[in-house]
XYZ file of C-alpha atoms in Angstrom:
586
model
C 0.313 0.301 -0.099
C 3.000 2.126 0.546
C 3.475 4.654 -2.431
C -0.074 4.640 -3.074
C -1.512 8.097 -3.612
C -4.444 10.603 -3.706
C -8.306 9.107 -3.789
C -7.077 5.531 -3.948
C -5.461 5.743 -0.983
C -7.963 7.939 0.934
C -10.698 5.021 -0.785
C -8.888 2.677 1.086
C -8.254 4.841 3.867
C -12.097 4.701 4.313
C -12.718 1.160 3.673
C -10.215 0.104 6.472
C -12.231 2.346 9.020
C -15.341 0.721 7.618
C -14.499 -2.233 7.851
C -12.812 -1.756 11.561
C -16.432 -0.120 12.420
C -19.248 -3.642 10.554
C -15.907 -6.403 12.517
C -17.367 -3.986 16.202
C -20.803 -4.943 15.433
C -22.253 -1.970 12.952
C -24.715 -2.354 10.344
C -26.430 0.392 9.648
C -25.040 3.437 8.401
C -26.954 7.068 7.832
C -24.770 9.256 4.823
C -25.787 12.772 3.849
C -24.440 13.535 0.441
C -21.176 15.797 0.240
C -18.002 16.165 -1.213
C -15.187 15.539 1.275
C -17.441 12.683 2.790
C -16.627 10.835 -1.116
C -14.314 7.658 0.395
C -16.057 7.414 3.770
C -19.647 7.335 1.107
C -18.398 5.388 -0.889
C -16.704 2.624 1.614
C -19.931 2.254 3.229
C -22.236 1.797 0.123
C -19.520 -0.726 -1.063
C -19.760 -3.193 1.941
C -21.060 -6.009 1.934
C -22.232 -6.431 5.703
C -24.423 -2.314 6.180
C -26.881 -0.894 4.994
C -26.967 2.246 4.345
C -30.047 4.690 4.370
C -29.589 8.002 2.239
C -30.929 10.947 4.562
C -30.305 14.781 3.012
C -30.993 16.321 5.609
C -28.224 16.057 8.111
C -30.502 17.041 11.344
C -33.010 14.928 10.093
C -29.614 11.433 9.144
C -29.018 12.178 12.502
C -32.244 11.561 14.426
C -32.753 8.953 12.162
C -30.093 7.089 13.224
C -31.048 7.737 16.644
C -34.310 6.059 15.616
C -32.164 3.080 14.397
C -29.692 3.068 17.358
C -33.371 2.566 19.533
C -34.843 0.272 17.865
C -31.904 -1.618 18.006
C -29.931 -1.078 21.221
C -26.570 -1.480 18.618
C -24.715 2.208 17.281
C -25.509 3.717 13.558
C -22.886 5.487 12.172
C -23.594 9.010 10.812
C -21.551 10.785 7.515
C -21.455 12.972 6.964
C -19.239 16.408 4.723
C -17.357 19.021 6.840
C -18.706 22.299 7.331
C -21.727 22.655 9.243
C -22.302 19.820 8.240
C -21.758 18.064 11.695
C -23.137 20.269 13.027
C -26.707 19.652 12.548
C -26.715 16.452 14.490
C -25.739 18.126 17.964
C -29.494 17.855 18.560
C -29.111 15.019 18.569
C -25.819 13.979 19.854
C -27.370 15.319 23.419
C -30.474 13.286 22.811
C -28.348 10.143 22.256
C -25.899 11.583 25.351
C -29.198 12.183 28.078
C -30.349 8.370 27.261
C -27.673 6.178 26.647
C -28.201 5.338 23.424
C -24.794 4.445 21.200
C -24.022 5.970 18.565
C -20.772 7.477 15.862
C -21.018 10.140 13.919
C -17.864 10.689 11.595
C -17.669 14.142 10.167
C -15.603 14.363 6.773
C -12.677 17.427 7.090
C -10.802 19.374 5.125
C -6.691 18.482 5.782
C -4.683 20.275 8.705
C -3.159 22.998 6.031
C -5.865 24.470 5.393
C -7.393 25.354 8.688
C -7.116 28.913 10.029
C -6.247 29.889 7.042
C -9.984 31.793 5.294
C -10.114 28.732 3.273
C -14.032 27.807 2.164
C -16.048 24.782 3.836
C -13.216 24.555 6.760
C -13.920 25.352 10.786
C -12.882 23.711 14.168
C -14.760 20.663 13.911
C -12.678 18.781 17.381
C -14.605 20.325 19.886
C -17.745 20.103 17.429
C -19.985 18.319 20.404
C -18.907 19.804 23.888
C -19.894 17.703 26.304
C -21.546 15.575 25.050
C -19.751 12.432 24.440
C -18.115 9.720 25.597
C -15.395 10.183 23.361
C -13.370 12.027 20.249
C -10.993 10.349 17.929
C -9.141 12.338 15.438
C -7.678 10.275 12.521
C -6.018 12.180 11.193
C -5.383 12.558 6.639
C -4.666 9.130 5.175
C -1.793 7.088 5.744
C -0.957 4.272 3.855
C 1.371 1.992 5.331
C 0.083 -0.928 6.562
C 1.065 0.245 11.236
C -1.288 3.321 9.934
C -4.320 0.761 7.959
C -3.978 -1.381 10.860
C -4.712 1.506 13.353
C -7.981 3.158 11.874
C -9.602 0.281 11.699
C -8.747 -0.992 14.811
C -10.235 2.988 16.757
C -13.047 2.471 14.370
C -13.003 -1.073 16.798
C -12.812 1.017 20.087
C -14.945 3.934 18.830
C -17.193 1.555 18.246
C -16.303 0.039 21.928
C -16.264 3.347 23.815
C -20.237 3.787 22.098
C -21.342 0.689 24.527
C -19.348 0.760 26.859
C -19.088 1.697 29.724
C -21.749 4.432 29.497
C -23.376 3.934 26.438
C -23.104 7.171 24.556
C -22.368 9.165 20.974
C -18.968 8.974 19.735
C -16.755 11.601 17.353
C -14.725 10.726 14.726
C -13.276 13.276 12.337
C -11.167 12.299 9.334
C -9.766 14.233 7.583
C -9.319 13.987 3.726
C -6.696 16.176 1.093
C -8.353 15.533 -3.136
C -8.508 14.052 -4.859
C -11.670 13.257 -3.376
C -12.396 9.886 -6.452
C -10.707 7.039 -6.935
C -9.240 5.874 -10.193
C -11.122 1.713 -9.521
C -13.519 0.809 -7.519
C -12.174 -3.432 -6.860
C -12.290 -4.046 -3.530
C -8.439 -3.993 -2.099
C -7.155 -7.486 -0.594
C -9.016 -7.846 3.426
C -7.121 -7.194 6.773
C -6.815 -8.874 9.644
C -10.296 -7.682 12.584
C -9.797 -5.838 14.667
C -9.647 -7.541 18.614
C -12.809 -8.759 19.165
C -14.688 -6.426 22.121
C -17.014 -7.765 25.105
C -18.450 -5.033 26.938
C -19.208 -6.285 30.293
C -21.886 -6.521 32.898
C -22.966 -4.665 35.306
C -23.359 -6.221 38.762
C -24.706 -4.219 41.974
C -22.093 -4.590 44.669
C -22.576 -6.360 47.363
C -22.925 -3.965 50.131
C -25.681 -1.472 47.967
C -27.806 -4.721 47.842
C -27.754 -5.357 51.597
C -28.474 -1.668 52.039
C -31.572 -1.544 49.842
C -32.773 -4.948 51.061
C -32.745 -4.039 54.571
C -34.592 -0.720 53.622
C -36.732 -2.427 52.055
C -37.503 -4.359 54.936
C -37.668 -1.454 56.312
C -41.671 -0.404 54.463
C -44.810 -1.647 54.606
C -46.312 0.740 52.251
C -43.927 0.558 48.905
C -44.488 0.926 45.825
C -41.887 0.262 42.460
C -41.764 3.259 39.779
C -40.778 1.605 36.681
C -39.441 4.680 35.035
C -38.302 5.897 31.450
C -35.944 3.065 29.562
C -35.090 1.860 26.912
C -36.593 -1.053 24.349
C -33.933 -2.868 25.642
C -34.828 -3.134 28.873
C -38.420 -5.251 28.549
C -36.437 -8.468 30.199
C -36.260 -6.761 33.491
C -40.217 -7.130 33.594
C -40.722 -10.685 35.593
C -38.049 -9.316 37.883
C -40.148 -6.232 39.009
C -43.543 -8.252 38.614
C -41.816 -11.197 41.433
C -39.979 -8.279 43.232
C -43.704 -7.195 43.349
C -45.263 -10.481 44.748
C -42.535 -10.964 47.750
C -42.663 -7.681 49.255
C -46.617 -6.334 48.834
C -45.617 -3.468 46.798
C -47.392 -2.901 44.190
C -45.100 -2.194 40.436
C -46.018 1.264 38.883
C -45.078 1.158 35.197
C -45.165 4.905 33.333
C -46.178 4.592 29.621
C -42.050 5.059 29.027
C -41.010 2.458 31.253
C -40.710 -0.753 28.698
C -43.552 -2.190 31.359
C -47.094 -0.529 31.282
C -47.948 -2.116 28.513
C -45.661 -5.465 28.217
C -49.221 -7.718 29.090
C -48.267 -8.146 33.110
C -51.952 -8.428 35.335
C -49.552 -7.629 38.282
C -48.797 -3.545 36.022
C -50.832 -1.091 37.554
C -50.621 2.514 34.591
C -52.981 4.961 35.813
C -51.431 6.501 38.384
C -51.164 10.692 37.461
C -54.742 11.757 38.903
C -53.801 8.985 42.276
C -51.179 11.880 42.844
C -52.656 14.378 45.820
C -54.883 15.234 46.237
C -56.948 12.376 44.104
C -55.311 10.000 45.754
C -55.396 11.339 49.563
C -53.026 9.542 52.846
C -54.567 6.381 52.083
C -51.946 6.062 48.813
C -49.273 7.955 50.222
C -45.744 5.298 50.526
C -43.617 5.170 52.597
C -41.094 4.010 50.649
C -40.514 4.397 47.255
C -37.643 2.031 44.168
C -37.344 3.790 41.968
C -36.045 1.863 38.336
C -34.187 3.516 35.852
C -34.209 7.347 34.693
C -37.142 10.047 36.873
C -40.306 9.547 36.104
C -41.871 12.002 33.643
C -45.577 12.699 35.249
C -45.242 16.177 37.651
C -47.180 15.128 39.695
C -45.859 12.155 40.350
C -42.739 13.660 40.806
C -43.830 15.878 43.240
C -45.177 13.328 45.711
C -41.806 11.895 45.396
C -39.914 14.325 46.197
C -42.030 17.057 48.569
C -41.948 18.015 51.576
C -42.227 14.598 53.942
C -42.150 12.166 51.054
C -41.100 8.868 51.101
C -37.181 7.295 52.007
C -36.330 6.564 47.803
C -33.755 4.116 46.326
C -32.783 4.247 42.750
C -31.980 1.567 40.821
C -30.061 2.412 37.718
C -27.316 0.932 35.265
C -26.385 4.442 34.053
C -26.010 8.338 35.588
C -27.711 9.833 38.149
C -31.264 9.549 37.857
C -31.734 11.641 40.609
C -33.127 15.741 39.963
C -33.901 16.595 43.138
C -32.354 14.978 45.751
C -34.121 13.069 47.778
C -32.937 10.117 47.112
C -31.644 7.800 50.091
C -29.266 5.572 47.969
C -28.537 5.563 44.319
C -27.859 1.743 43.237
C -25.825 1.720 40.083
C -26.055 -1.950 37.745
C -27.682 -2.578 35.145
C -32.365 -3.205 36.386
C -31.900 -7.049 36.364
C -29.035 -8.113 37.867
C -29.731 -5.574 41.136
C -33.308 -7.008 41.270
C -32.189 -10.412 40.582
C -29.869 -9.719 43.946
C -32.154 -8.270 45.349
C -34.836 -11.061 45.720
C -32.572 -13.761 46.794
C -31.190 -11.433 49.584
C -35.273 -10.665 50.846
C -35.192 -13.877 51.335
C -39.404 -14.840 52.689
C -39.813 -11.518 55.484
C -42.716 -11.022 56.250
C -44.908 -8.583 53.128
C -46.542 -4.766 52.897
C -49.747 -4.155 54.978
C -52.188 -6.847 53.694
C -54.039 -3.847 52.217
C -51.788 -1.940 50.463
C -51.424 -3.651 47.698
C -55.109 -4.233 46.810
C -55.480 -0.346 47.845
C -54.042 0.706 44.679
C -55.500 -1.789 42.642
C -58.817 -0.424 43.604
C -57.501 3.380 42.744
C -55.915 2.634 39.145
C -60.191 0.738 38.655
C -61.627 4.031 39.865
C -59.265 6.277 37.564
C -59.951 3.638 34.605
C -62.893 4.412 34.564
C -63.591 8.081 35.126
C -61.485 7.799 32.056
C -63.493 5.844 30.031
C -66.095 7.546 30.529
C -65.476 10.188 29.657
C -64.063 9.079 27.031
C -67.985 7.916 25.756
C -69.181 11.089 26.733
C -67.458 12.696 24.157
C -68.552 10.433 21.618
C -72.101 11.482 22.471
C -70.848 14.879 22.083
C -69.185 14.576 18.570
C -65.771 15.656 20.068
C -61.852 14.142 19.932
C -59.831 14.897 22.450
C -55.625 14.608 22.811
C -56.509 11.217 25.181
C -59.388 9.683 23.776
C -57.254 9.730 19.969
C -54.259 8.418 22.623
C -56.291 5.604 23.884
C -57.568 4.680 20.510
C -54.589 4.664 19.037
C -53.091 2.262 21.017
C -56.382 -0.020 20.479
C -54.619 -0.666 17.169
C -51.944 -1.316 17.511
C -51.053 -4.145 16.085
C -50.026 -7.102 19.407
C -45.770 -6.679 18.981
C -45.322 -3.230 17.543
C -43.610 -0.702 18.778
C -44.645 2.977 20.075
C -42.855 6.453 19.598
C -44.077 8.395 21.832
C -43.061 12.139 21.204
C -42.340 14.268 23.919
C -44.921 17.412 25.614
C -48.263 16.843 25.760
C -48.461 13.214 23.543
C -46.799 11.460 26.177
C -48.136 12.645 28.889
C -51.333 11.813 27.990
C -50.895 7.751 26.974
C -49.565 8.507 31.018
C -51.966 9.454 31.845
C -55.521 7.424 30.039
C -53.880 4.418 28.596
C -53.843 1.110 30.887
C -52.224 -1.617 30.118
C -54.161 -4.016 29.177
C -53.977 -1.428 26.607
C -51.963 -2.428 24.636
C -49.048 -4.983 23.918
C -46.594 -2.776 22.595
C -42.969 -2.016 22.692
C -42.083 1.777 23.587
C -39.673 4.665 21.865
C -39.255 8.109 24.110
C -37.176 10.514 23.644
C -37.184 10.911 27.105
C -33.262 11.790 27.535
C -33.573 15.877 26.393
C -36.835 15.519 26.269
C -37.581 18.017 23.056
C -40.089 17.632 20.797
C -37.330 17.934 18.079
C -36.308 14.995 15.940
C -39.420 12.834 16.188
C -40.520 11.904 12.298
C -36.740 11.081 11.874
C -36.168 8.863 14.576
C -40.314 6.766 14.562
C -38.581 6.584 10.630
C -35.389 4.994 12.181
C -36.522 2.442 13.776
C -39.144 2.143 11.096
C -36.589 1.633 8.795
C -34.858 -1.479 10.735
C -38.197 -3.925 11.630
C -40.942 -4.917 9.652
C -42.931 -3.850 12.962
C -45.678 -1.726 12.816
C -44.270 1.602 14.318
C -46.970 3.572 15.814
C -46.254 7.761 16.883
C -48.085 8.867 18.551
C -46.559 13.799 17.926
C -48.002 17.052 18.237
C -49.270 19.031 15.147
C -45.236 22.068 15.945
C -43.507 18.552 16.533
C -44.941 17.985 13.354
C -43.428 20.922 11.719
C -40.512 21.045 13.641
C -39.717 17.733 11.649
C -41.052 17.982 8.590
C -38.319 17.583 6.705
C -38.638 14.044 8.263
C -41.607 13.123 6.181
C -38.922 12.760 3.242
C -37.573 9.733 5.690
C -40.215 7.871 5.734
C -38.887 6.266 1.949
C -36.719 3.565 4.365
C -39.532 1.878 6.475
C -39.424 -1.314 5.901
C -42.934 -2.039 7.009
C -46.137 0.138 8.004
C -45.609 3.572 9.825
C -48.180 5.502 11.105
C -47.743 8.749 12.096
C -50.822 9.419 14.368
C -50.930 13.307 15.107
C -52.441 15.211 17.645
C -54.037 18.561 15.326
C -54.831 20.995 18.433
C -53.997 23.568 16.918
C -50.271 23.976 18.761
C -48.390 23.596 21.618
C -51.770 23.511 24.531
C -49.299 21.923 26.817
C -48.819 24.878 27.855
C -52.458 25.370 29.133
C -51.442 22.699 31.728
C -48.992 25.052 32.881
C -49.339 28.163 35.552
C -48.716 30.478 32.467
C -51.607 28.782 31.644
C -53.816 29.504 34.879
C -55.596 33.089 33.585
C -52.767 35.060 35.040
C -51.645 36.315 31.257
C -54.039 37.020 28.889
C -55.569 34.137 26.305
C -54.260 36.287 24.014
C -50.201 36.370 25.299
C -50.316 32.561 25.600
C -51.629 31.987 22.472
C -49.313 33.872 20.647
C -46.285 33.469 22.950
C -46.349 30.085 23.865
C -49.595 27.922 21.605
C -47.844 29.402 18.917
C -50.582 27.358 15.717
C -48.589 28.016 12.811
C -52.093 27.170 10.628
C -50.072 24.186 8.847
C -52.841 21.982 6.201
C -51.011 19.015 7.465
C -52.370 17.232 3.887
C -50.193 18.864 1.955
C -46.726 18.723 3.734
C -47.640 14.232 3.898
C -48.979 14.858 0.388
C -45.818 16.456 -0.492
C -42.972 13.893 0.976
C -45.610 11.160 -0.886
C -47.235 9.872 2.272
C -49.636 9.104 2.394
C -52.660 11.061 5.044
C -56.116 10.584 6.497
C -58.255 13.324 7.915
C -60.620 11.695 11.638
C -62.579 13.861 13.390
C -63.553 11.624 15.942
C -61.430 8.074 18.829
C -64.052 5.350 15.786
C -62.092 7.037 13.221
C -58.351 7.431 14.723
C -58.663 3.538 15.851
C -60.083 1.765 11.982
C -57.501 4.238 10.634
C -54.487 3.202 12.955
C -56.096 -0.463 11.864
C -56.092 -0.485 8.308
C -52.559 2.057 7.671
C -50.768 -0.696 9.945
C -52.677 -3.983 7.631
C -51.929 -2.487 4.472
C -48.326 -1.321 4.826
C -46.472 1.953 3.585
C -45.690 5.441 5.574
C -49.418 7.557 6.937
C -50.427 10.261 8.408
C -53.549 9.677 10.210
C -54.552 13.901 11.160
C -56.382 13.311 14.299
C -58.838 16.817 14.400
C -58.642 17.708 18.703
C -62.561 19.344 19.009
C -63.823 19.789 22.433
C -63.217 21.540 25.963
C -59.039 22.416 26.451
C -56.991 20.384 28.042
C -56.657 22.227 31.230
C -60.511 22.072 31.717
C -60.674 18.055 31.299
C -57.547 17.836 33.829
C -59.554 19.114 35.679
C -62.214 17.558 35.339
C -60.642 14.673 35.578
C -59.484 15.297 38.937
C -62.450 16.438 40.070
C -64.103 13.085 39.329
C -61.578 10.484 40.560
C -61.491 13.126 43.703
C -65.364 12.407 44.360
C -65.259 8.712 43.681
C -62.394 7.920 46.360
C -64.399 9.900 48.889
C -67.664 8.538 48.144
C -65.183 5.310 48.907
C -63.107 6.039 51.726
C -66.472 7.038 53.242
């Protein structure tokens, strides 16, 4: 290889880099077109074991790759040209870092002699993603000696390893190339020896941590287990959580973004948003909380967890420090599955919680289920379609085994509020790291590109507009991709915040926060070749989602929301729950 120059050397170098990624387990590359990244794009596209997707918009490409990684648990690789292109990856890189999702970004670059001299499309790319990376590798310009080629291949394998361990997240490789960028031939060179195989360890808890947690559990007479947001690959934790719930007599409360809410376990309770005080009252106040994974989405539940006089709380998490209020008594680091197995063994056959404790919670959730179901029935009679009725209908229609991609802001909160565990059997994808509304369409499309399972996404109309370019990525879906859009004319989650309680005039709230854009969703979908259906009732939502899942392809189901506002609806639900709980306690 010594003596090889120009475009052929660039391609050889890129092929060694790509071979290292593939040998380390990478299966998918998302390419945004550009000139400086020509060697990388050619190397990825001609590798026999890599699947490549072309996404023109780098911001959409990054969320697309993030959606792939969320669905598979393996890093997808991003490839882009030099200059501002890589900067568009930043929002997805931030989400990957916060949510512990593996992701690898490769940015092509101009060679060192062009930096600092005013050359076009040349910027400092080494610190492009700031503190959000698990690792950064500056590859330097290609070199033709075997030691350098072996080194870049090993660096690729190391990048994959760092994206997975010790804490999954984003890794950045910067790859400068000198022209000519085009090779004289695409003939494959002789394969090199593969890099070392990396075997990431499992994170088991310490014996001291398990003993301390077991002692805290034994003291409790009214404990609860709360499952917060979790990745798709954490679904194996459910059987252990159920076994632990039975042994301790603790109710198992699973939020919508966990992998436990819609997994078919009869022991799981889900509709606990309305049971935080004042809805549930003192009869449901726990003296101990075992939090699994990330902090819960529910604001009301958060106030209950961390208010004055809150219960002792222990957190089990494989990574990070999931205690934003600094109220946890202990944080046990380790894979939830391993922690719960060790805790189950450590507890032995001790005395469970108060005999009526778990059944009290089950009866309370039954009250919420009745209230929410009756509210949906009233909407049907009145001819209204609420956000809650829409998400309930979408989940009823989702086939067993489908993936539910839940958008942030109001969408995730409505699913959490209104959809009981028995409503669906689905895996859940949710961007609860940084929890922004950006990239929702692209991420759903990315997930749909790596599975034949139907993907049903629920998002708001502003989230659709924020990622409207993601509609172009929907063509990569392998099976059905159904985008259920809550067309409620803007960011209605602001109605639930203090600024929506009347302290500001309606015009100010509407113009500065709710921000209805008046977009024609049908025209947007048509522009990208995505099929569209507009619905105004819950039964129509259910029929449209079911039909789209059967027929396959990409769809936008525009659910036109009508009737009272979300703040008024929620207040009515809380009043009804409180009244029935009070009557039941009398």
